[in-house]
XYZ file of C-alpha atoms in Angstrom:
598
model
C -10.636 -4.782 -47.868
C -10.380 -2.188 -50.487
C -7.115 -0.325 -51.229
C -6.753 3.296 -53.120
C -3.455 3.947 -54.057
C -5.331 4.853 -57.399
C -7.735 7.417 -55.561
C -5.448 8.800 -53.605
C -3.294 10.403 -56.315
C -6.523 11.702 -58.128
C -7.522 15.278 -58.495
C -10.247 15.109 -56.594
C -8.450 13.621 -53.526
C -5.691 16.417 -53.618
C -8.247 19.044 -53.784
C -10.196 17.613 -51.005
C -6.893 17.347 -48.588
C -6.265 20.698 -49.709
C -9.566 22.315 -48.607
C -9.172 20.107 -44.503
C -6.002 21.457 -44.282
C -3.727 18.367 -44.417
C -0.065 17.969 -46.516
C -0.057 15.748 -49.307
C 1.534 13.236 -46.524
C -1.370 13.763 -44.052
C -3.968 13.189 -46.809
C -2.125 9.987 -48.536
C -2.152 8.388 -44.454
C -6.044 8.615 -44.408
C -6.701 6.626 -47.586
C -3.220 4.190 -47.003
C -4.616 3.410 -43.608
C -5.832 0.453 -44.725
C -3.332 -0.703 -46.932
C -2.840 -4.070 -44.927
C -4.831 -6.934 -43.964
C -3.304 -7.139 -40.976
C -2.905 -3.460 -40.000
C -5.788 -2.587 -37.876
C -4.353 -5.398 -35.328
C -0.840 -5.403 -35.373
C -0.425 -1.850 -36.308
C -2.356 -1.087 -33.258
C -0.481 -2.983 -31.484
C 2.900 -1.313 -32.755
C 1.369 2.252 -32.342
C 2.514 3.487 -29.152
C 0.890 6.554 -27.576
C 2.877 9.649 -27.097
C 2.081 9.881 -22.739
C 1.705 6.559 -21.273
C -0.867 5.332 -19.448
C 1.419 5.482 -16.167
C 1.919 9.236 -16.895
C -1.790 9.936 -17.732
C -2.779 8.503 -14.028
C -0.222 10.205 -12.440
C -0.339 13.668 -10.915
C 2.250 16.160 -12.717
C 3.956 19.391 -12.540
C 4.914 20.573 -15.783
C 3.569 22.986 -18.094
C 4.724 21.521 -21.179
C 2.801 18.004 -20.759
C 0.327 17.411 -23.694
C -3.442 17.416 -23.102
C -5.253 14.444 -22.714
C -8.578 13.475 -23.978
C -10.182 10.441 -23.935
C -13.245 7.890 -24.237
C -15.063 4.889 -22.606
C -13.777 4.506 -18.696
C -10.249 5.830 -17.792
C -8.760 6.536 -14.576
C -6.779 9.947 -14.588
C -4.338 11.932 -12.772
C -3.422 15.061 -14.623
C -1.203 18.563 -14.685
C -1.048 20.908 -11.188
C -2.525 24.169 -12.393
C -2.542 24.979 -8.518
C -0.451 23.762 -5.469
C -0.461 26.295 -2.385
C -0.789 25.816 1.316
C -2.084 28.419 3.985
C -3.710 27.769 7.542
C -3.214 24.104 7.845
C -4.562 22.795 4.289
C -2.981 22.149 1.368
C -4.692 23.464 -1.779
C -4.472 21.388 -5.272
C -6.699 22.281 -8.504
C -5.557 19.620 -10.957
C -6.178 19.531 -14.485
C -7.363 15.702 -15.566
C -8.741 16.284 -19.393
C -8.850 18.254 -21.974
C -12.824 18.983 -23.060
C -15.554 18.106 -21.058
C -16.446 14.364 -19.664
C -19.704 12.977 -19.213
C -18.763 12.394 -15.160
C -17.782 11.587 -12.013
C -17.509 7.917 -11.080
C -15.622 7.637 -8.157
C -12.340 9.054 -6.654
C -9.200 7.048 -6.119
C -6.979 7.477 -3.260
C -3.203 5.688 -3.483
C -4.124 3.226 -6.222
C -7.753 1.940 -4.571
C -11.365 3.389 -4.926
C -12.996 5.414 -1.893
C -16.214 6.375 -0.662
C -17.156 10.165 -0.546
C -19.535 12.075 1.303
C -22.607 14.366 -0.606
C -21.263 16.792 -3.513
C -21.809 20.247 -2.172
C -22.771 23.081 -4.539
C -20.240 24.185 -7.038
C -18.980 20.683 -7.812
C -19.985 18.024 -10.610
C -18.912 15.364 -8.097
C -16.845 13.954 -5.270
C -17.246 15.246 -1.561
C -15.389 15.020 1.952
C -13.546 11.325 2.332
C -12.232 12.022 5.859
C -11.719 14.415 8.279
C -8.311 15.830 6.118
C -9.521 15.246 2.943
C -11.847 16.125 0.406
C -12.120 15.748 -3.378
C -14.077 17.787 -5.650
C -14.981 17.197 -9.195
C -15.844 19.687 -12.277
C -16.646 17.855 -15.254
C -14.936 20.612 -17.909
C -18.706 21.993 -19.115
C -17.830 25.268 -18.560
C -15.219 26.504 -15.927
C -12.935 24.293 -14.773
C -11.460 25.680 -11.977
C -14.676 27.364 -10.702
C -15.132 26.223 -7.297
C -16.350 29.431 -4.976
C -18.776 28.607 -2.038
C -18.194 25.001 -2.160
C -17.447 24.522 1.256
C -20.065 27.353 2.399
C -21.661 24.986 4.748
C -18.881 22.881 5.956
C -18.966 23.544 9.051
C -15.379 22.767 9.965
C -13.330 25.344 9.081
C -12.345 24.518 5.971
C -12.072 27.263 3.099
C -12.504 27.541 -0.776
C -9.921 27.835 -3.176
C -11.605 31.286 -3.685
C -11.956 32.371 -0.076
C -7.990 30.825 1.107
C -5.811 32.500 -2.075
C -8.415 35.776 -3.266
C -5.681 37.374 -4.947
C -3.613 34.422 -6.294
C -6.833 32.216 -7.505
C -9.526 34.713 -8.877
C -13.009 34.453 -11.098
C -10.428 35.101 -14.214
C -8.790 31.469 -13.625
C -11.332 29.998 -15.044
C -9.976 26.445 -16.968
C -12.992 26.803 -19.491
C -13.885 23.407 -21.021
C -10.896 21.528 -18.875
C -12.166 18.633 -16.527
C -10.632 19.538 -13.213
C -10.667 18.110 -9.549
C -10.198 20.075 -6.428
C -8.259 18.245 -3.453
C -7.924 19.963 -0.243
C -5.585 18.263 2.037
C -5.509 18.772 6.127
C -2.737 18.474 8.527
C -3.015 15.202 10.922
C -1.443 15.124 14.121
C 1.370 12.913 14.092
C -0.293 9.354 15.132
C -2.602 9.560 12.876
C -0.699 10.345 9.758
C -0.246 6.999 9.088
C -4.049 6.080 9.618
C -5.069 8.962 6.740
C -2.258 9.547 4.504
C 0.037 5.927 4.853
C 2.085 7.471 1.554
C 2.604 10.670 3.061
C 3.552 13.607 1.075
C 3.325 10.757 -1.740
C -0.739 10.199 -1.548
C -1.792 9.876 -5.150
C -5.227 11.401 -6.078
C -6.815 9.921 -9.389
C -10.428 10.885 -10.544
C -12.202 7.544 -12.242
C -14.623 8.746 -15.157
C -16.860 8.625 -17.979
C -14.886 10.627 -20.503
C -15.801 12.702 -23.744
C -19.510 12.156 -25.299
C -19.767 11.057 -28.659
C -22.779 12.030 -31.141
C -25.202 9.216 -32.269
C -26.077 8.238 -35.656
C -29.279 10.471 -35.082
C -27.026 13.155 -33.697
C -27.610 13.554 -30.286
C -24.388 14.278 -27.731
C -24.171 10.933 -25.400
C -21.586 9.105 -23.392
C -20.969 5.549 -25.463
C -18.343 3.043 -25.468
C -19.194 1.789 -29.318
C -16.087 1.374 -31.053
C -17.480 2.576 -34.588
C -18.964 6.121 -32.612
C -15.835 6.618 -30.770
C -13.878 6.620 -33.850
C -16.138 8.981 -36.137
C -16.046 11.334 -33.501
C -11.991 11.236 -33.506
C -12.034 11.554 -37.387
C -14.335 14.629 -37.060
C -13.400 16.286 -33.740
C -11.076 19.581 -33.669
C -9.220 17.708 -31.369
C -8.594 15.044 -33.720
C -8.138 14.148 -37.194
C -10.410 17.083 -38.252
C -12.089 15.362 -41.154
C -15.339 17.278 -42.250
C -18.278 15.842 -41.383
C -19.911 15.740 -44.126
C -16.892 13.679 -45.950
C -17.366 10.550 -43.815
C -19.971 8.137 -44.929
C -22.691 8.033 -41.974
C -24.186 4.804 -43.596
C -20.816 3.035 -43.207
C -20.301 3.836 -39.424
C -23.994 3.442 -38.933
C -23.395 -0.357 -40.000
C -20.508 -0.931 -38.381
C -21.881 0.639 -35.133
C -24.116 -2.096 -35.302
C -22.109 -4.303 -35.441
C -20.017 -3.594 -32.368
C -23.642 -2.833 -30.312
C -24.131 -7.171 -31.020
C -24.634 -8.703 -28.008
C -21.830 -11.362 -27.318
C -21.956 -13.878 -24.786
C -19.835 -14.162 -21.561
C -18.316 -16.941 -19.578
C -19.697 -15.122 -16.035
C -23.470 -14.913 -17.684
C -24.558 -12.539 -19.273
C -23.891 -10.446 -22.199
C -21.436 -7.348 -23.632
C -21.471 -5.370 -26.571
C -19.092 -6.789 -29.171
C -16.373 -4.208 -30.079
C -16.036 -1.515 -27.137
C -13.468 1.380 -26.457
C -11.970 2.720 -23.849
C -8.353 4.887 -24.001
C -7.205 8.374 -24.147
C -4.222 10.074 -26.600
C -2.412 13.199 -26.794
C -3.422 16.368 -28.432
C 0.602 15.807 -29.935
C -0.056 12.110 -31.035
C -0.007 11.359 -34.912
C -3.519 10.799 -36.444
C -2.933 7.790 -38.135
C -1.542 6.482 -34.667
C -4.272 7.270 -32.482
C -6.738 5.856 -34.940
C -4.353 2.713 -35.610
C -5.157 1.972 -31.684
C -8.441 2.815 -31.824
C -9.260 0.511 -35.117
C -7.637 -2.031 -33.504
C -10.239 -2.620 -31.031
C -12.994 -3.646 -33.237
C -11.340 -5.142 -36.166
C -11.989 -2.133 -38.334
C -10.267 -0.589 -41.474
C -11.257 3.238 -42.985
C -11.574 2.835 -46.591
C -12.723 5.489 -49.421
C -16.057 4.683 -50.899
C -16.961 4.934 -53.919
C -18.533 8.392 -53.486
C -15.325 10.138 -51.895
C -15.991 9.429 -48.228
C -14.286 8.339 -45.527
C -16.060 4.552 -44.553
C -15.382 1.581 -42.185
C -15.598 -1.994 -42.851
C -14.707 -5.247 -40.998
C -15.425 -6.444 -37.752
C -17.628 -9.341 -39.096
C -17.593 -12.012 -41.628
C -19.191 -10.871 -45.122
C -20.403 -13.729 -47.758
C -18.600 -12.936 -50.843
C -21.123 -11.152 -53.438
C -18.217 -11.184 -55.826
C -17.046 -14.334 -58.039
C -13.656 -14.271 -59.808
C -13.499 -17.347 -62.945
C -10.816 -18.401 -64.526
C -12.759 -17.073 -67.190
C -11.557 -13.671 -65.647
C -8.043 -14.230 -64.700
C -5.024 -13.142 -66.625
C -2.213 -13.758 -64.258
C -2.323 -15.442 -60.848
C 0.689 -15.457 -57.848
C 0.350 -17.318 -54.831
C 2.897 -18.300 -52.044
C 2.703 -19.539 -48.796
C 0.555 -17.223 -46.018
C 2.482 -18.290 -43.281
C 5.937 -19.879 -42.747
C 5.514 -23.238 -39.917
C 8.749 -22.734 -39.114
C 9.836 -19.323 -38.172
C 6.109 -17.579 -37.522
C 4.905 -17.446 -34.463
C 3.100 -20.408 -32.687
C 1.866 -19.193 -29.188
C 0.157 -16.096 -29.266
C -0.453 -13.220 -26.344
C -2.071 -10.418 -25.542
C -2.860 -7.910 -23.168
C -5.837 -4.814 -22.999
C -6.177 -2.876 -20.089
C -8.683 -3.823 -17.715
C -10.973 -1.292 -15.357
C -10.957 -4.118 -13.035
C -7.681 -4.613 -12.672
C -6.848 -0.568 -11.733
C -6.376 -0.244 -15.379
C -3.161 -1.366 -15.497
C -2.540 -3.793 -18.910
C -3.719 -7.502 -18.142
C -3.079 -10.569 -19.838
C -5.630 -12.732 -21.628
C -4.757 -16.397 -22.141
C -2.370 -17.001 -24.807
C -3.439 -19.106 -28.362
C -1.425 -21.878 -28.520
C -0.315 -24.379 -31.665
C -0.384 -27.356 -29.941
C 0.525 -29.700 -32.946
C 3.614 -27.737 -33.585
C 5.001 -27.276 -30.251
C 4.737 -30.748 -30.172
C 7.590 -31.128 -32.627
C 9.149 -26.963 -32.222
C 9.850 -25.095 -29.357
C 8.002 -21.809 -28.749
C 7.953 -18.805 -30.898
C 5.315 -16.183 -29.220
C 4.384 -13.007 -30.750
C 2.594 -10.442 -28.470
C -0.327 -7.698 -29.365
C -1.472 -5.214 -26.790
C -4.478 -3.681 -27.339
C -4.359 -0.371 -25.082
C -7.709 0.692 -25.779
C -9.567 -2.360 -25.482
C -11.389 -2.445 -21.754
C -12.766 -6.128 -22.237
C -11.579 -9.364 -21.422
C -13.623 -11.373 -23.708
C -12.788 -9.082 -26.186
C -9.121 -9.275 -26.517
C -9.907 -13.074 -25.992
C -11.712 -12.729 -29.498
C -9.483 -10.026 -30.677
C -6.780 -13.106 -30.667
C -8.609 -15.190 -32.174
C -9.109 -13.018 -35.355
C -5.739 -12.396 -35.547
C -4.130 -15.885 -35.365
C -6.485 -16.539 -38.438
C -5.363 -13.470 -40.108
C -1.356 -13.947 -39.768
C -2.039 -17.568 -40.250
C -3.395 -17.760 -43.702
C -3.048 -20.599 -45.850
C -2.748 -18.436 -49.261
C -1.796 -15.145 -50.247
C -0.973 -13.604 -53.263
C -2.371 -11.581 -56.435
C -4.647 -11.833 -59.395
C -4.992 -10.003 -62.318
C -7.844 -10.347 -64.192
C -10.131 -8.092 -66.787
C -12.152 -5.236 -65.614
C -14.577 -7.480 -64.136
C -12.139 -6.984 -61.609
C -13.551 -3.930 -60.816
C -16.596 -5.293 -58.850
C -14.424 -6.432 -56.330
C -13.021 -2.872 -55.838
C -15.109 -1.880 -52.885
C -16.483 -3.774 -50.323
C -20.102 -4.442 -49.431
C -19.748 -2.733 -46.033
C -21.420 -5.645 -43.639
C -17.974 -6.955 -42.842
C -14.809 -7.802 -43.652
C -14.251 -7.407 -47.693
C -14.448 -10.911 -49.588
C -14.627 -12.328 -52.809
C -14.949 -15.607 -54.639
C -12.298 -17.005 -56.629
C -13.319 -19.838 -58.723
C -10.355 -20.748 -60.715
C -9.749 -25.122 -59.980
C -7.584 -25.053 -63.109
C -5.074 -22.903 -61.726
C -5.705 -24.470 -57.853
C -7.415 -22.396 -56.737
C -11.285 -21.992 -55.352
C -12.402 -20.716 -52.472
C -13.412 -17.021 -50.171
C -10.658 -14.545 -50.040
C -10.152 -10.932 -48.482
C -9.276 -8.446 -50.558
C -5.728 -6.764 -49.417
C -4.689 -4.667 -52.224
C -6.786 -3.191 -55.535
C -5.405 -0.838 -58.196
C -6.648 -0.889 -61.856
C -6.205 0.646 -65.596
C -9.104 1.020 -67.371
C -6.898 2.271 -70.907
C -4.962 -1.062 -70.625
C -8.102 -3.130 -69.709
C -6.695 -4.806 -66.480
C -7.463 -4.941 -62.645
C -4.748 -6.173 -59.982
C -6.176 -7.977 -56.828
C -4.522 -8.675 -53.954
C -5.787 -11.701 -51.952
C -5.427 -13.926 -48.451
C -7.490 -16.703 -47.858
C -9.455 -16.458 -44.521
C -12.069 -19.110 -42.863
C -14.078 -17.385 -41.079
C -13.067 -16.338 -37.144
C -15.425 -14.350 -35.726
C -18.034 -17.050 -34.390
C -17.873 -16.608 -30.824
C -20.108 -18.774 -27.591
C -19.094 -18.341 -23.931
C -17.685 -21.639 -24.064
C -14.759 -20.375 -26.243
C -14.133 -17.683 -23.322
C -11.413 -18.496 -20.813
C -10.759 -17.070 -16.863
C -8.411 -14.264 -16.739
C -6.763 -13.310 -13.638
C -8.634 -12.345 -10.731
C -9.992 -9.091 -10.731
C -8.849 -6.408 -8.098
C -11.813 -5.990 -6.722
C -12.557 -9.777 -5.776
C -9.235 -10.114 -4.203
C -8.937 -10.716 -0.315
C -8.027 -7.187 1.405
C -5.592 -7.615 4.476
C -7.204 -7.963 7.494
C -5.345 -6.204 10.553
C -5.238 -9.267 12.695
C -3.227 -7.583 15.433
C -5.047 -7.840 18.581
C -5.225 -4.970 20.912
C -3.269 -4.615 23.379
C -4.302 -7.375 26.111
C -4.179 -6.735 30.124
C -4.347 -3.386 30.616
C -4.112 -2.004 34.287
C -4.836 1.280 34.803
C -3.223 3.047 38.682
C -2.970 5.921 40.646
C 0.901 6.673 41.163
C 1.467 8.895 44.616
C 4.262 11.236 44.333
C 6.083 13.252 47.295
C 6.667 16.322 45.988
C 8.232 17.836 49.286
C 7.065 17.752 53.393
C 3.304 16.725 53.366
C 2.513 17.879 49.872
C 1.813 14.973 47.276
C 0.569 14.778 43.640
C -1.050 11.942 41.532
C -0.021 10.828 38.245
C -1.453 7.486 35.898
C -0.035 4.811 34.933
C -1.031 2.219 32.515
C 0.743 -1.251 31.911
C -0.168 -3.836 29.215
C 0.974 -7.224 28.628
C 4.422 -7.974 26.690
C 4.143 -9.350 23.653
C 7.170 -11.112 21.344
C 6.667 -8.387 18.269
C 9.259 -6.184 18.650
C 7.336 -3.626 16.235
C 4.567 -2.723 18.498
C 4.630 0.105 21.049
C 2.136 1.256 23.312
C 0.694 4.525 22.613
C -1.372 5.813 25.457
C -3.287 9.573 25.726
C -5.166 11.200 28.731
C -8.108 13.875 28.629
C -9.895 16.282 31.325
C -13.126 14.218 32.145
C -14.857 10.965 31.904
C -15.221 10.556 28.085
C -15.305 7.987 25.006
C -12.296 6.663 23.517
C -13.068 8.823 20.182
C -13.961 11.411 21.801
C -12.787 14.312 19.401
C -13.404 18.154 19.330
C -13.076 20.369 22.508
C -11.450 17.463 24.005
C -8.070 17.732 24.253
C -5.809 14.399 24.481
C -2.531 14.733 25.563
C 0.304 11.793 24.913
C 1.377 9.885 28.118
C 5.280 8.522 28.040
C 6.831 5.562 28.898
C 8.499 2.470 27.402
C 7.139 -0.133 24.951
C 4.329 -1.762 27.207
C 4.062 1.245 29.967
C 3.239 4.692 29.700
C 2.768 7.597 33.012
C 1.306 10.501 32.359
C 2.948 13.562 34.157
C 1.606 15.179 37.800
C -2.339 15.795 37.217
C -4.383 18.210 38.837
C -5.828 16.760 42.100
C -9.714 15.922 42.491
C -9.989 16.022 38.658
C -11.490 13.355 36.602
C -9.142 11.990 33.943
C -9.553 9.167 31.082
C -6.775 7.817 29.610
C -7.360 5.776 26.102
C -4.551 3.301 24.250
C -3.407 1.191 21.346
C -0.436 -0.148 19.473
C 0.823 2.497 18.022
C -0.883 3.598 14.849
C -2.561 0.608 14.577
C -5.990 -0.145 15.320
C -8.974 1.831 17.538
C -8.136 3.749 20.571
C -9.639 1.620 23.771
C -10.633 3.373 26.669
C -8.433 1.974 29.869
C -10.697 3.972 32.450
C -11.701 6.886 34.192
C -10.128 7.988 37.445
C -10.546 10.854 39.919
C -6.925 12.249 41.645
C -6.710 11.816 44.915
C -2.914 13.527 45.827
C -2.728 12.768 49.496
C -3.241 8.493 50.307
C -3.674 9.406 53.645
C -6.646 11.160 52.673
């Protein structure tokens, strides 16, 4: 890897810094952002975001909460820009990311996926989930909180955001280029607020999508989860480092991109693209932060090539086109490239998985197993935020343990010929060949450090030795923990209630007049948490049966309920359960008869 403390300090650099709009600091962090061989892991792994992932997935009311963009898969809450309630409904227009995403994938409910009905007009996605609740989508391509006529052909009553609030929400709240959902909330009767909202006034709604598209080496606007496009579009983007575009090196990312479209194998079968991304950041996060986290997906490192430009290398292993002789060498320091007894010997890390709920996951750990034979543990951890894969962290770890475990580092200084190792060949990582076996020395290096003096006629090299880690077969891959998906759901193994009598109760009500009531009775059982919940409606009708039918609750004790004096030579049915568990079951339909003697 080339460094350019030299370059940066040149003329040309300040005047280039100068015309993007960046302080002498700003400019100085693009080129230094290489600077170590080990940054684009373990800086990553030290570069926090500004909002955390918990934040970014929750639902918020604040107006001073940075906007979020982001790339690959994410799963987002976002900022209220709308919380009102009128006729029965509650009203939410949420604001999830900043920009436009390629889509919908599916909405979350409390933590866990759901299903939702067809997307009516005036929405880029989601639909009715239940009778109370429905979840619309805008994907930010325009207005954002455009949502007239969407429920124009309900049916059941339900009302716009337009239509419910037409002089608090009007055509002139428009969210332009914001990705927005709508959630419209109903009002549950009592017994069945558990079934529909078991979080109550808590129910978390999170929208599951495809975030920002990313141009192609040819230019066109697509959705992508390549590390090497993902990161030219942050370097370039408005929104993001605001590098021109014509000062990054489209032959450089074109490579790379290639290199993280290789197809690696997987343990399951299969393949996956080698180096993928998926995160978000702040508007308010630090450049050299957000691209820290985002290098450290892939392996990569932005370097200035040797025509001003803003490239990436790494990622791969590179055969050395570069030989070093003792011929060459003026001066030579080596030391040590790790210590055995203080560095770290087990090694962990975590990347947060999409099938998991995308909460951070660990991968198993790298272990030394000839020194904790003799040592007790000393475990160093890297979390890779951004990094959606499995496999990948899994070889993400295995690149780094070679890279903080190096046999040899230290510094040459030779002749100019040391200037043909000052830039890298741009396949991979940046080597070179030292071939020096009087000073001890031969073997492939990577290049940490360069800086040079042409007047004094000397080049300064700074070198780790490396074997190579990035050969990879599904056999190296090993099982992390069960995804969220393939885990067992509960099953409601509570049987209805059993033995259910259903009887006419006579009651004097004074001289010869009588009325009828029903009763129902079920069997005891030992659970003290269940309660019979009975209801009776006008007619003979289903259990569910739901719209003009009115069901009125019968009372009573734990296993009996009575409804109260009922109209006589009516029909009645009378349904039951455990109390807000389980399907209503019909116990029967009976006709009053007041009078027995009758």
């Amino acid at each position: 890897m080339a460094i350019f403390t030299y370059l940066a300090s040149t003329a040309w650099w300040a005047a280039f810094s100068s015309s993007i709009g960046l302080s002498t600091a700003a400019a100085n962090a693009v080129i230094a952002i290489g600077q170590s061989v080990t940054w684009s892991l373990a800086a990553g792994a030290l570069s926090r975001q500004n909002v955390s992932r918990q934040a970014v997935m929750a639902t918020l009311t604040q107006t001073d909460t940075p906007r979020i963009r982001a790339y690959g898969r994410n799963l987002l809450g976002g900022q209220r820009a709308f919380f009102e309630a009128q006729s029965g409904r509650l009203h939410q227009i949420v604001v999830s990311h900043h920009g436009a995403v390629d889509g919908l994938i599916r909405v979350w409910i409390d933590s866990e996926p759901v299903t939702t009905g067809s997307t009516p007009a005036g929405a880029d996605g989601g639909g009715r989930i239940n009778r109370y609740l429905a979840v619309l989508f805008r994907r930010g391509a325009g207005n954002g909180g455009d949502y007239e006529g969407v429920f124009a052909a309900d049916g059941l009553g339900w009302r716009d955001i337009h239509q419910a609030f037409p002089t608090i929400w009007t055509s002139a709240h428009r969210l332009e280029n914001q990705a927005t959902f709508y959630a419209v909330f109903g009002d549950p009767a009592d017994e069945d607020l558990q079934e529909f909202f078991p979080k109550g006034p808590q129910t978390m709604v999170q929208v599951e999508v495809r975030a920002s598209r990313v141009r192609d080496m040819l230019g066109a606007l697509v959705y992508s989860e390549n590390a090497a496009l993902c990161i030219r579009d942050y370097l370039i983007h408005p929104d993001g480092w605001r590098i021109p575009a014509a000062m990054v090196d489209d032959d450089a990312f074109g490579r790379f991109a290639a290199i993280c479209a290789q197809p690696v194998p997987l343990l399951a079968g299969g393949t996956e693209a080698r180096y993928r991304l998926s995160g978000h950041y702040s508007l308010d996060d630090a450049p050299k932060d957000v691209a820290a986290r985002m290098l450290a997906t892939c392996d990569g490192q932005v370097y200035q090539t040797p025509e001003g430009k803003v490239g990436i290398l790494g990622g791969a292993w590179s055969e050395p086109d570069v030989t070093i002789t003792a011929d060459d060498i003026m001066e030579l320091s080596v030391e040590d490239g790790f210590d055995p007894f203080t560095d770290f010997n087990v090694l962990k890390g975590t990347f947060t998985s999409p099938a998991h709920s995308y909460q951070p996951t660990e991968v198993p750990e790298m272990r030394d197993a000839a020194d904790l034979a003799v040592q007790g543990e000393r475990v160093d951890q890297i979390e890779v935020d951004m990094c959606p894969s499995g496999s990948q962290m899994q070889r993400l770890l295995k690149i780094m343990w070679a890279k903080r475990r190096r046999d040899i580092r230290g510094t040459l200084t030779t002749n100019l010929v040391g200037l043909k190792a000052r830039f890298p060949k741009g396949d991979g990582i940046h080597t070179i060949r030292v071939r020096a076996p009087e000073f001890g020395v031969d073997g492939v290096f990577e290049v940490t450090s360069h800086r040079f003096s042409v007047p004094d006629g000397w080049c300064e090299i700074g070198i780790a030795s490396l074997t190579d880690p990035y050969p990879w077969d599904a056999s190296m891959e090993r099982p992390i923990p069960t995804a969220t998906g393939d885990l067992p759901k509960p099953v409601d193994v509570t049987p209805p209630p059993a033995g259910a009598s259903l009887t006419q109760v006579h009651v004097r009500i004074s001289g010869d007049t009588y009325g009828g009531k029903l009763q129902l009775t079920v069997n005891p059982v030992q659970r003290n948490d269940l309660r019979l919940e009975a209801q009776v409606a006008v007619g003979d009708v289903a259990a569910d049966a739901a719209g003009s039918v009115t069901w009125t609750a019968m009372i009573g004790d734990r296993f009996v309920a009575e409804t109260g004096i009922l109209q006589n030579e009516q029909t009645y049915t009378v349904r039951y359960r455990w109390r807000g568990q389980g399907n209503w079951q019909k116990a029967g339909a009976v006709t009053i008869v007041a009078n027995p003697n009758v």
